[in-house]
Tab-separated table of C-alpha atoms in Angstrom:
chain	number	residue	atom	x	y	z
A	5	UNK	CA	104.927	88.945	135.661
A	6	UNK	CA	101.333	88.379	133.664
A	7	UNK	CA	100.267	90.951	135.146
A	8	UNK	CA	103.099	93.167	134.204
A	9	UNK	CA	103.072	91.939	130.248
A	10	UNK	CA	98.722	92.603	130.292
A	11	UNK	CA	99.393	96.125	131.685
A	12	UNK	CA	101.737	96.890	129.067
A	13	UNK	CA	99.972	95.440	126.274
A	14	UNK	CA	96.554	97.406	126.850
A	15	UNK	CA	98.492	100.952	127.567
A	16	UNK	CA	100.787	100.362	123.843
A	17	UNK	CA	97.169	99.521	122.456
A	18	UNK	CA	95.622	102.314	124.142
A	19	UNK	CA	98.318	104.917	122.510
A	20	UNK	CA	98.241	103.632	119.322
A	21	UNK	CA	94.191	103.849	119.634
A	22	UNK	CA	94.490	107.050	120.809
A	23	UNK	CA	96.938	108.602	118.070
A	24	UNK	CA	95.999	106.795	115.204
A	25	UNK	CA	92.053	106.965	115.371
A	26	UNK	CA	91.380	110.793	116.573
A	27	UNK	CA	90.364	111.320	113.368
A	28	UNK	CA	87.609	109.344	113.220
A	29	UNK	CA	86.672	109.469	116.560
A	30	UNK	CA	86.337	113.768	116.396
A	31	UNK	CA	83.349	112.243	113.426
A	32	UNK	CA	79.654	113.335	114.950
A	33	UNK	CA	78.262	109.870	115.998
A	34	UNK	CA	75.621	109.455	112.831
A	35	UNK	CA	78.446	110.322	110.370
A	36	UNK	CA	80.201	107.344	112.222
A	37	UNK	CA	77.291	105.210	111.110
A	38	UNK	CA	76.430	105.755	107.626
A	39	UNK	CA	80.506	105.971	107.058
A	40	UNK	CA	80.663	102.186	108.984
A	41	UNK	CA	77.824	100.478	107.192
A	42	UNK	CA	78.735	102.016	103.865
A	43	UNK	CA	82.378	100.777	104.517
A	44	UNK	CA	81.943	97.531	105.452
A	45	UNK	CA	79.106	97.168	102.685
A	46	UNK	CA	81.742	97.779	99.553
A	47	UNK	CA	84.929	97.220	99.228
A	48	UNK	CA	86.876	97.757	96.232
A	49	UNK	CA	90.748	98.682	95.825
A	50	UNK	CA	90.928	101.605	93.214
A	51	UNK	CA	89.528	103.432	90.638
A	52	UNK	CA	90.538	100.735	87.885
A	53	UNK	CA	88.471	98.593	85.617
A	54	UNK	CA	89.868	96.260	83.973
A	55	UNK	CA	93.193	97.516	84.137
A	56	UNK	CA	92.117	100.882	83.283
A	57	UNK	CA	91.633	104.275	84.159
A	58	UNK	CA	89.033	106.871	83.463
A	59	UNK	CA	89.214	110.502	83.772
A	60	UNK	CA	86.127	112.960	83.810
A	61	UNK	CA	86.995	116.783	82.735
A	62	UNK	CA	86.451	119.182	85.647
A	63	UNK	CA	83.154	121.257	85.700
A	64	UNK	CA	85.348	124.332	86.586
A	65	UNK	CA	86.743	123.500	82.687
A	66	UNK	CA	82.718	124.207	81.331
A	67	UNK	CA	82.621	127.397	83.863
A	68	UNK	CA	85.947	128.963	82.681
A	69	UNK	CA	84.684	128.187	79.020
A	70	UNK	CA	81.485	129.901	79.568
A	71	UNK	CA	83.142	133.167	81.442
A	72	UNK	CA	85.339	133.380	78.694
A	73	UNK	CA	82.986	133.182	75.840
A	74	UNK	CA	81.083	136.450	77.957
A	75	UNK	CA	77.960	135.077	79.448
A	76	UNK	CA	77.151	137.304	82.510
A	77	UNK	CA	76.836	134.685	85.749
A	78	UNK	CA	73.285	133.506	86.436
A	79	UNK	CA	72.123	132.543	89.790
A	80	UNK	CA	69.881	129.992	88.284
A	81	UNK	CA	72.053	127.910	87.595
A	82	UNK	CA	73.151	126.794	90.750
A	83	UNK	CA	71.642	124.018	92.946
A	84	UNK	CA	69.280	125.896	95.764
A	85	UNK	CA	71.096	125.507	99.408
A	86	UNK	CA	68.172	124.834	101.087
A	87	UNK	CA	67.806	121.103	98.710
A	88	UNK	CA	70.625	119.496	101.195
A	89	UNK	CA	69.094	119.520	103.968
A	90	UNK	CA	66.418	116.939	102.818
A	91	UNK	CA	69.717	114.279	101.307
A	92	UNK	CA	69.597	111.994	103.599
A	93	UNK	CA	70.903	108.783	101.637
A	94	UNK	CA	74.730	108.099	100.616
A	95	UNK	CA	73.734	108.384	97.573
A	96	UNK	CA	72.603	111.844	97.521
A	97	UNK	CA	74.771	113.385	99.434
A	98	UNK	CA	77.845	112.578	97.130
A	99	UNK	CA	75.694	113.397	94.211
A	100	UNK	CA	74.954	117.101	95.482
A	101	UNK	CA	78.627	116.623	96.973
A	102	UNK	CA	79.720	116.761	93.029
A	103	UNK	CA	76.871	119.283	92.282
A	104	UNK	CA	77.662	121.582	94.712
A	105	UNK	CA	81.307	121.953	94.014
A	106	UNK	CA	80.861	122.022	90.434
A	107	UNK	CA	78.408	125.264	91.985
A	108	UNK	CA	81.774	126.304	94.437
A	109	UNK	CA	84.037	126.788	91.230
A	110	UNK	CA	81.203	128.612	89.060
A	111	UNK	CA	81.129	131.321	91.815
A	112	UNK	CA	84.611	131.190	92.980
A	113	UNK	CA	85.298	131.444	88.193
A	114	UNK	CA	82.473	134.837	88.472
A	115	UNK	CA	83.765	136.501	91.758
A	116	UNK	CA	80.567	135.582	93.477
A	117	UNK	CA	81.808	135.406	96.787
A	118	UNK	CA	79.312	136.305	99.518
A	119	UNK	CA	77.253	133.682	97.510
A	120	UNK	CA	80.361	130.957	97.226
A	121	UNK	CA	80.678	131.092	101.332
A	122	UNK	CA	76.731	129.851	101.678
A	123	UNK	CA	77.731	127.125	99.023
A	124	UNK	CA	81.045	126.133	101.093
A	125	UNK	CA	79.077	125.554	104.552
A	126	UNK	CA	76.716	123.237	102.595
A	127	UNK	CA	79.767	121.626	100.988
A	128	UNK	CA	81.247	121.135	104.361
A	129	UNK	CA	77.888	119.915	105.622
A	130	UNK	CA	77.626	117.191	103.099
A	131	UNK	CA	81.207	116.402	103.763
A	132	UNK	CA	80.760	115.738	107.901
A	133	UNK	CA	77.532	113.710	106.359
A	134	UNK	CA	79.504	111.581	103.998
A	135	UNK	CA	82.536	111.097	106.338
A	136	UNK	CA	84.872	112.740	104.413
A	137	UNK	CA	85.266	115.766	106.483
A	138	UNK	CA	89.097	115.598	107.612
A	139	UNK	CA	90.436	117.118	104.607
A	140	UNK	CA	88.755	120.454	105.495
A	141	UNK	CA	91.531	120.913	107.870
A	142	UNK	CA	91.529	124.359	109.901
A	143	UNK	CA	94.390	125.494	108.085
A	144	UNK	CA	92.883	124.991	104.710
A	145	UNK	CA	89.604	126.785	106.460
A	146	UNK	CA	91.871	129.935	106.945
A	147	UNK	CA	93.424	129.915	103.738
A	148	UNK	CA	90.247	129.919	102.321
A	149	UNK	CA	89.145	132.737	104.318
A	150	UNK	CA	91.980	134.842	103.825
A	151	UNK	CA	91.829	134.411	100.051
A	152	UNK	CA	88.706	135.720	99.999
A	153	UNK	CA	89.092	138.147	97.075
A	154	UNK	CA	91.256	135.947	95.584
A	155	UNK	CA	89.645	134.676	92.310
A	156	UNK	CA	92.701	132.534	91.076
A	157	UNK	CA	93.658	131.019	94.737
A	158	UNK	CA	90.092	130.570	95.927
A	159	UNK	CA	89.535	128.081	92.637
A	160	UNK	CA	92.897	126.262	93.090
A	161	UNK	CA	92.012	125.658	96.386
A	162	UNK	CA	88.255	124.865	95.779
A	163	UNK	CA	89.701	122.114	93.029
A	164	UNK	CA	92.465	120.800	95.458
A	165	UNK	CA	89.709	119.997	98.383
A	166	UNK	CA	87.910	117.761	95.762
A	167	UNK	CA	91.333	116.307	95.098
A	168	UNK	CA	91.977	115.664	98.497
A	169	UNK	CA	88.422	114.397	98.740
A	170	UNK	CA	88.895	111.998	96.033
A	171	UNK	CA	92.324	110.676	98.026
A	172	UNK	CA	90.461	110.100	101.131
A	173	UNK	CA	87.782	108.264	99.786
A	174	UNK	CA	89.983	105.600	97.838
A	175	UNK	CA	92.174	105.074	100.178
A	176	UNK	CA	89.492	104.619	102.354
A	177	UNK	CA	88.289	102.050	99.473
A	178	UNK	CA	84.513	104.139	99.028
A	179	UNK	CA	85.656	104.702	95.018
A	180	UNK	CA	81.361	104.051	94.767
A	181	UNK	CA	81.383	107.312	96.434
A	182	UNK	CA	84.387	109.084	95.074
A	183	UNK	CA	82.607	108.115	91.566
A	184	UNK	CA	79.155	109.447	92.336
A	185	UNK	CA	81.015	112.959	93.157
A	186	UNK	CA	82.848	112.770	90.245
A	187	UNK	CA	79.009	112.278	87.897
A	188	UNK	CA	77.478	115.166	89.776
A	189	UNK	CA	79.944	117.675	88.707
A	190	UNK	CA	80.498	116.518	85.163
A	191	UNK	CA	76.346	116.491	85.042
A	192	UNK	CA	76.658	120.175	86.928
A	193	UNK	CA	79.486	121.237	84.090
A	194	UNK	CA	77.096	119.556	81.165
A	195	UNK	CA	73.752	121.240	82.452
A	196	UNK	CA	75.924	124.858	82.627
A	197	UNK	CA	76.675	124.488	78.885
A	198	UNK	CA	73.033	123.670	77.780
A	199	UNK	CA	71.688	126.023	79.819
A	200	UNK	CA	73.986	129.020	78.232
A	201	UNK	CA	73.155	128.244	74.408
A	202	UNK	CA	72.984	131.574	73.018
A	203	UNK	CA	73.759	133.678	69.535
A	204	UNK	CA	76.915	135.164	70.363
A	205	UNK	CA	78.892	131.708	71.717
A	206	UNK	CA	76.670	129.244	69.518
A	207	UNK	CA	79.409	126.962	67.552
A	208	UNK	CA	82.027	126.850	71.001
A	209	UNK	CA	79.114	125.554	73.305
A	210	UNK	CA	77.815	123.194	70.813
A	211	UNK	CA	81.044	121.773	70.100
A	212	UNK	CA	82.310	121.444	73.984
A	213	UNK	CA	78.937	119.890	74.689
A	214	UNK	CA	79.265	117.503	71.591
A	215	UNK	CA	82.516	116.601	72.748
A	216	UNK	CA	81.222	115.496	76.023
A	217	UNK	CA	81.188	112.126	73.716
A	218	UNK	CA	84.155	110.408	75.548
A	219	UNK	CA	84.221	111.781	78.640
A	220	UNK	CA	80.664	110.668	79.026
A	221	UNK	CA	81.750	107.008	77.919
A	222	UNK	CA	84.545	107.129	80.688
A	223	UNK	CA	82.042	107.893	83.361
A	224	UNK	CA	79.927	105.499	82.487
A	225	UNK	CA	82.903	103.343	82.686
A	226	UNK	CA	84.143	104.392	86.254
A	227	UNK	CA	80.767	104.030	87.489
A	228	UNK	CA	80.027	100.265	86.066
A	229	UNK	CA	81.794	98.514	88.642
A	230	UNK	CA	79.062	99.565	91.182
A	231	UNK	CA	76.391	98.630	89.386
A	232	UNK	CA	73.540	96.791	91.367
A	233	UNK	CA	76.271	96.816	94.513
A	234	UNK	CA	75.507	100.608	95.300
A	235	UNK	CA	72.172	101.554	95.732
A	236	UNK	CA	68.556	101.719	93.252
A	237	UNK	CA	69.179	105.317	92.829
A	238	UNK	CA	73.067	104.622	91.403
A	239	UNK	CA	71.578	101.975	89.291
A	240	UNK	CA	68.992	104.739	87.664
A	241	UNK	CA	71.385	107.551	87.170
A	242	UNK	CA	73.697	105.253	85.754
A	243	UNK	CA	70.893	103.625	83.374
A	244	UNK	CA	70.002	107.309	82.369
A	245	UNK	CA	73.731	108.040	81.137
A	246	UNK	CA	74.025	104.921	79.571
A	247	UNK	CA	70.626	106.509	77.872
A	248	UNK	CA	71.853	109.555	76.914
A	249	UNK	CA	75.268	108.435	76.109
A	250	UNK	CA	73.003	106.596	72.731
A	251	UNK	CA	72.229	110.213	72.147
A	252	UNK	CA	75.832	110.898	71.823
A	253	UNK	CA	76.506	108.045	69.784
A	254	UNK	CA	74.988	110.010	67.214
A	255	UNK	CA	77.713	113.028	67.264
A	256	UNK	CA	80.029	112.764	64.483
A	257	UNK	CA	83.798	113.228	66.033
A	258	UNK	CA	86.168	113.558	62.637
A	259	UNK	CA	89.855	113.455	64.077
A	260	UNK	CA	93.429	113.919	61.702
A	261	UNK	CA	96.737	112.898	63.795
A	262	UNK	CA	99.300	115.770	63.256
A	263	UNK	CA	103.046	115.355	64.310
A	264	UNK	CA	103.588	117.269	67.739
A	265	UNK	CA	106.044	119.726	68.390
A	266	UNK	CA	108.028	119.337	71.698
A	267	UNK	CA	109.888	122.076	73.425
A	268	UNK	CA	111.977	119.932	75.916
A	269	UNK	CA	113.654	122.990	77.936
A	270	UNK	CA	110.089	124.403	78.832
A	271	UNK	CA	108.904	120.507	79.749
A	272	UNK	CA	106.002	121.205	77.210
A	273	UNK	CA	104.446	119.103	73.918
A	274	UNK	CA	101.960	121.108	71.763
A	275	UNK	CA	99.801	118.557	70.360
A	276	UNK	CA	98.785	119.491	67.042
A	277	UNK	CA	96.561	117.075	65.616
A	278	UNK	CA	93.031	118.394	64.465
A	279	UNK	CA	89.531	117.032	65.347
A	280	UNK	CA	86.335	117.992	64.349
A	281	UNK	CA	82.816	117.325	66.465
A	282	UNK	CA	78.949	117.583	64.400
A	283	UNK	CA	76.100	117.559	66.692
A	284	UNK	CA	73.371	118.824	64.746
A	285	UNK	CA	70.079	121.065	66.595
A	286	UNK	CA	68.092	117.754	67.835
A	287	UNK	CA	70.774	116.273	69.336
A	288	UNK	CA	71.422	119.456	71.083
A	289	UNK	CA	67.815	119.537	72.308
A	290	UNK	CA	67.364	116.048	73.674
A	291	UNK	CA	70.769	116.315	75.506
A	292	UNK	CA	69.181	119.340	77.268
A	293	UNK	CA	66.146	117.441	78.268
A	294	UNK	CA	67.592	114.689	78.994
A	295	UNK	CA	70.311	116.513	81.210
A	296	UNK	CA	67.509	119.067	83.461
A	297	UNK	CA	65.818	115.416	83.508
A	298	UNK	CA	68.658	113.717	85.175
A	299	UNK	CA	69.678	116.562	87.493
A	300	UNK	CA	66.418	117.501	88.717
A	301	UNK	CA	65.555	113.472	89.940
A	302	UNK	CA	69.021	114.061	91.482
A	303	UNK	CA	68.941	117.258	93.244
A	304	UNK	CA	65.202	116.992	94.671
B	30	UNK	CA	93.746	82.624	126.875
B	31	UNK	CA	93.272	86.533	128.192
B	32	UNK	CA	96.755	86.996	126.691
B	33	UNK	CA	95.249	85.820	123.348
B	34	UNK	CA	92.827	88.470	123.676
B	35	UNK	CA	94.975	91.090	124.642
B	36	UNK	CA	96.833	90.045	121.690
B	37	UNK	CA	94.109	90.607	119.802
B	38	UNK	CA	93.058	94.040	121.222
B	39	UNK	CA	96.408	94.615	120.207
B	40	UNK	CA	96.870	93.905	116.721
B	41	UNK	CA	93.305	95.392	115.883
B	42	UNK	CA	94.348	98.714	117.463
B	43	UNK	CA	97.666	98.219	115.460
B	44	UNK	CA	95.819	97.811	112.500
B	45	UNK	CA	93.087	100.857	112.967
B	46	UNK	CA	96.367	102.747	113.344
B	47	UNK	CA	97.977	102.196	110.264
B	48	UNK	CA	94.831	102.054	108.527
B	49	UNK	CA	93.826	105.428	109.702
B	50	UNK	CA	97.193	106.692	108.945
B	51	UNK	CA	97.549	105.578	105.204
B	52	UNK	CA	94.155	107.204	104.542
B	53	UNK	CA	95.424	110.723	105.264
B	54	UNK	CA	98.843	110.588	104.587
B	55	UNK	CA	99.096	109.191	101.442
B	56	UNK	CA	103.042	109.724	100.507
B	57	UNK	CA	102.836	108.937	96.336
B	58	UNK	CA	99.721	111.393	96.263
B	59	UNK	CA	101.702	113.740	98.486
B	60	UNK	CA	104.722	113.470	95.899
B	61	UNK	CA	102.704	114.381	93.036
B	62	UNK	CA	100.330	116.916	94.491
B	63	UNK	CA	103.363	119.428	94.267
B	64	UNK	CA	103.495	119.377	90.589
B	65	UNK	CA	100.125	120.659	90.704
B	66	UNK	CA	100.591	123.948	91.863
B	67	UNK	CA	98.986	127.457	90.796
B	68	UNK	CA	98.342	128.351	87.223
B	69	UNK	CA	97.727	124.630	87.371
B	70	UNK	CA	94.024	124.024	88.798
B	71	UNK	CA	93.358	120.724	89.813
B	72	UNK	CA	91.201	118.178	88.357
B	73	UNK	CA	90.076	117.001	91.337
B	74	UNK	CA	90.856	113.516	90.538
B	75	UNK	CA	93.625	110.922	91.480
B	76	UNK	CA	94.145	107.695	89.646
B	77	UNK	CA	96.029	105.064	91.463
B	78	UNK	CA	97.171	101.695	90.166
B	79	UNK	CA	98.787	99.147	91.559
B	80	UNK	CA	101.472	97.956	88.873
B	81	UNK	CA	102.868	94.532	89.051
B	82	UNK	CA	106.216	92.849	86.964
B	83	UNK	CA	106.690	94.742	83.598
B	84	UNK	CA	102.557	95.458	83.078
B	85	UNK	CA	100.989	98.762	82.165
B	86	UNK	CA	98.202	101.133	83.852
B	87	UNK	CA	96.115	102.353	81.312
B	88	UNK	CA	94.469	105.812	81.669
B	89	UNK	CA	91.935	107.292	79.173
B	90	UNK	CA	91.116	111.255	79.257
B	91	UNK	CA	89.846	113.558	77.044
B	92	UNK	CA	91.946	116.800	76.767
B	93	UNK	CA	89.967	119.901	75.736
B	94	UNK	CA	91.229	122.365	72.529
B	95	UNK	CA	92.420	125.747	74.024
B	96	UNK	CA	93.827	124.081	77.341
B	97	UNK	CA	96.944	123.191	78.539
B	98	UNK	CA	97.163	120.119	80.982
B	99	UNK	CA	99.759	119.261	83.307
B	100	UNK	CA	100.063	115.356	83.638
B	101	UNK	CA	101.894	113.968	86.733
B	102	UNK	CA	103.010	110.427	87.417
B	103	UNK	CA	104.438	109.355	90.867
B	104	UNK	CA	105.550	106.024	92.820
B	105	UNK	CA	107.735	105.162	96.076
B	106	UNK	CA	109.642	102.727	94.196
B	107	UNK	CA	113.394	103.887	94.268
B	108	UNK	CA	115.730	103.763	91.126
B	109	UNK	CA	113.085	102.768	89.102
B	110	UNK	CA	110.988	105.610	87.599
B	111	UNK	CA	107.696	105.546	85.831
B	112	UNK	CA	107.375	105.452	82.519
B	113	UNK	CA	104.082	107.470	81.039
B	114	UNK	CA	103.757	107.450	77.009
B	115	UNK	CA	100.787	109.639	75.721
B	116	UNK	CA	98.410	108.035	72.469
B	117	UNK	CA	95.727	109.234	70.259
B	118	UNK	CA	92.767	106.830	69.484
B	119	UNK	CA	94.625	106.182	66.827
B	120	UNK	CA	97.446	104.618	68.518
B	121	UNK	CA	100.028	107.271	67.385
B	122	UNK	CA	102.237	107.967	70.036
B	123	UNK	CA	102.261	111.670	70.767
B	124	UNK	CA	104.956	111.909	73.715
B	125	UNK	CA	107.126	109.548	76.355
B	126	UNK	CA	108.665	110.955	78.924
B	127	UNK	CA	111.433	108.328	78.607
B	128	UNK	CA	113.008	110.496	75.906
B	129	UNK	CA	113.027	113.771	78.708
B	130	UNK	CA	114.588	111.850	81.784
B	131	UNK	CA	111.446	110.172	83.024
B	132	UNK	CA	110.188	113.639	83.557
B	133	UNK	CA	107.754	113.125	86.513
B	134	UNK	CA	105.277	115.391	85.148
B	135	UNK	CA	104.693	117.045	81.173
B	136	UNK	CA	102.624	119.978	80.134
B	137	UNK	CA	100.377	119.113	77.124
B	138	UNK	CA	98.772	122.252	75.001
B	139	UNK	CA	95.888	120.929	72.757
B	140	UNK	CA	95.149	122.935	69.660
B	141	UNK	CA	91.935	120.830	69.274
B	142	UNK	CA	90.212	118.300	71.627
B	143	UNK	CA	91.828	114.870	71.196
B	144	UNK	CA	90.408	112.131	73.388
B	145	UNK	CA	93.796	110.342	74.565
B	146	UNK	CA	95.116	107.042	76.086
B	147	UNK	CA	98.392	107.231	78.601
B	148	UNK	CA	99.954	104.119	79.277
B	149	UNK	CA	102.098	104.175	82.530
B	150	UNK	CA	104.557	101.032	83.840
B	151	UNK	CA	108.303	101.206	85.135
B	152	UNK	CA	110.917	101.332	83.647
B	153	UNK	CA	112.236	97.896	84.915
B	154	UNK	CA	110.051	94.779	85.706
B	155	UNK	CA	109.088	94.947	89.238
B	156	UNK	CA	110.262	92.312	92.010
B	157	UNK	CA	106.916	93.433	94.046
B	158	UNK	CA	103.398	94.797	93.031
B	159	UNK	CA	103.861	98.767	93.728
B	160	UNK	CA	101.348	101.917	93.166
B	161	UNK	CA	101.803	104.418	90.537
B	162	UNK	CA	99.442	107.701	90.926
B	163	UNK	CA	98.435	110.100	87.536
B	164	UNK	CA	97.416	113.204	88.883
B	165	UNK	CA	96.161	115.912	85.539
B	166	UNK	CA	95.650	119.585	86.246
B	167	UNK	CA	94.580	122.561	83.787
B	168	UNK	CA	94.940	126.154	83.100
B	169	UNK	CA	93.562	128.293	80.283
């Protein structure tokens, strides 16, 4: 009769072994490793501090900005492929997981797409690294392939596999990582704009870059938490945007509330108040130092 | 005593299981992943909170002039919807979706940045903690 009740305990643990973790277990065997120890090093529930919640603007917001204010699309500003084979830390790797995608919807925004397939297999790549790779189903890997020429799907579904990533990582309670992805691509998205200064789109740049004020404060914010829990490298970058968030402290934001207007049929509210942003010329150039300082420790 | 540790085997297993499967199936995000669909781009965040009695989740963004944003609130909590109210810095109240039906989701169109506080909670005091998730996409 033991026998019996042993026999059919191990088989219902067996099936429910063998359904619930084939995920993991299809992981290569190092990506099981790093994803363990990181796992079991943190644990924290959600992205919440204090009760609160932080939002960071996409980088494919500072790409479409830049397309639409006519700047041709510049190679250099992408992160070279060939770096991510030499991230070989956690900490990297969702760095440059952040960097590259903020790279992804740049060329998916300028129709680059023989260039934006290179910059998916080393997003994949970084995602087996990282753990994070189940998202990349094979039925989002076709869609993405038959969208190919598909400027408006290919960036939906380049933003809704970093959505998906975000899920996955905190419900899987890694928001340390899910937070370092989130600071590469708003650094990616901030080192676009300072990079395409020029005569024509002068006042728009310096105002969306000036009015990286807040956004800049909420990262900070999201990333605080993980502070000397992380690794040395988190600690830096997030000492060097507390550093150049004093820069910012400096840019005048004037704001006047204004009473919206709300079309209920259409599920819309047209928010009319006004704000102003002043960053004045050395502002502008030590937020572009400081910036290609920051990214370049990060992307070596 | 090997019973014990069968037992154990067991509930480990059990627990791997359900672990596994809350990680990729997460229903709420799931729910609210729908609203975002094309012209709305992702913004390749989630924000989940877990709510408890009659307190607030608190959600800070900056919303970009030029842009129209799609905000999205979700929970599995039946019969009693979320309530998401949109503030200035200010503190001027700018929109509630308890006016619209608890609308699960509002489009926003900002004539000029405006960095923003939502405040989410149910509309009744909960009996049990429960999650709420804010999902925000974009389009031009």
């Amino acid at each position: 009769m033991h026998r019996k009740v042993n026999y059919i305990i191990v088989s219902i643990s067996l099936i429910i072994w063998l359904t619930g973790c084939r995920q993991e277990s299809s992981q290569p065997r190092s990506t099981e490793k790093i994803y363990a120890a990181k796992h079991s090093e943190k644990k924290s529930n959600i992205v919440l501090f204090q009760g609160k919640m932080f939002n960071v603007p996409s980088p494919m917001e500072a790409s479409l900005l830049i397309k639409n204010t006519g700047i041709k699309f510049d190679e250099s500003n992408l992160c070279p492929i060939e770096n991510a084979s030499s991230y070989n830390t956690n900490f990297k790797r969702a760095v440059n997981f952040g960097i590259y995608g903020a790279n992804l919807g740049y060329l998916n925004i300028y129709e680059q797409y023989p260039i934006a397939t290179k910059y998916f297999s080393v997003v994949k790549k970084l995602s087996d690294e990282l753990g994070i790779s189940s998202f990349l189903t094979n039925e989002r890997l076709n869609r993405i392939e038959s969208n190919q020429n598909n400027k408006d799907s290919l960036v939906y579904i380049t933003s809704s596999l970093f959505r998906d990533a975000n899920i996955f990582l905190q419900n899987n309670s890694r928001n340390d990582i899910a937070a370092l992805i989130i600071a590469g691509g708003w650094l990616e998205g901030l080192y676009y704009l300072t990079q395409n200064i020029n005569e024509n789109n002068h006042q728009i740049i310096l105002n969306r870059i000036g009015e990286q004020k807040y956004p800049l404060d909420n990262l900070i914010d999201l990333m605080r938490p993980y502070y000397n829990k992380q690794s040395d490298d988190f600690d830096r970058l997030l000492k060097e945007l507390i550093e150049l968030a004093t820069v910012f402290d400096g840019v005048e934001v004037t704001y006047s509330y204004k009473e919206p207007v709300v079309y209920p049929d259409k599920k819309k509210t047209i928010i009319k108040s006004e704000s102003k942003t002043i960053i004045n010329e050395y502002q502008i150039t030590t937020i572009t130092t400081m910036v290609e300082r920051i990214r370049n420790h990060v992307i070596q | 005593m090997k019973q014990f540790y069968l037992l154990t085997i067991f509930i480990l297993c059990w627990f791997c299981a359900l672990n596994n499967t809350l990680a990729q199936n997460d229903p709420i995000a799931s729910q609210c992943k729908k609203y975002i669909s094309p012209p709305f781009i992702s913004s390749g965040q989630i924000h989940k909170s877990l709510v408890r009695g009659d307190a607030e989740a608190e959600f800070r963004s900056t919303f970009y002039s030029g842009t129209t944003y799609r905000v999205v609130v979700c929970s599995d909590v039946m019969g009693n919807q979320p309530v998401f109210t949109l503030y200035d810095n200010e503190n001027h109240k700018l929109f509630s979706n308890q006016k619209h039906n608890y609308s699960p989701y509002w489009d926003f169109q900002f004539e000029s940045t405006v960095d923003c506080v939502i405040k989410v909670k149910f509309k009744d005091a909960l009996e049990k903690p429960a999650y709420l998730i804010l999902m925000v996409g974009f389009k031009e």
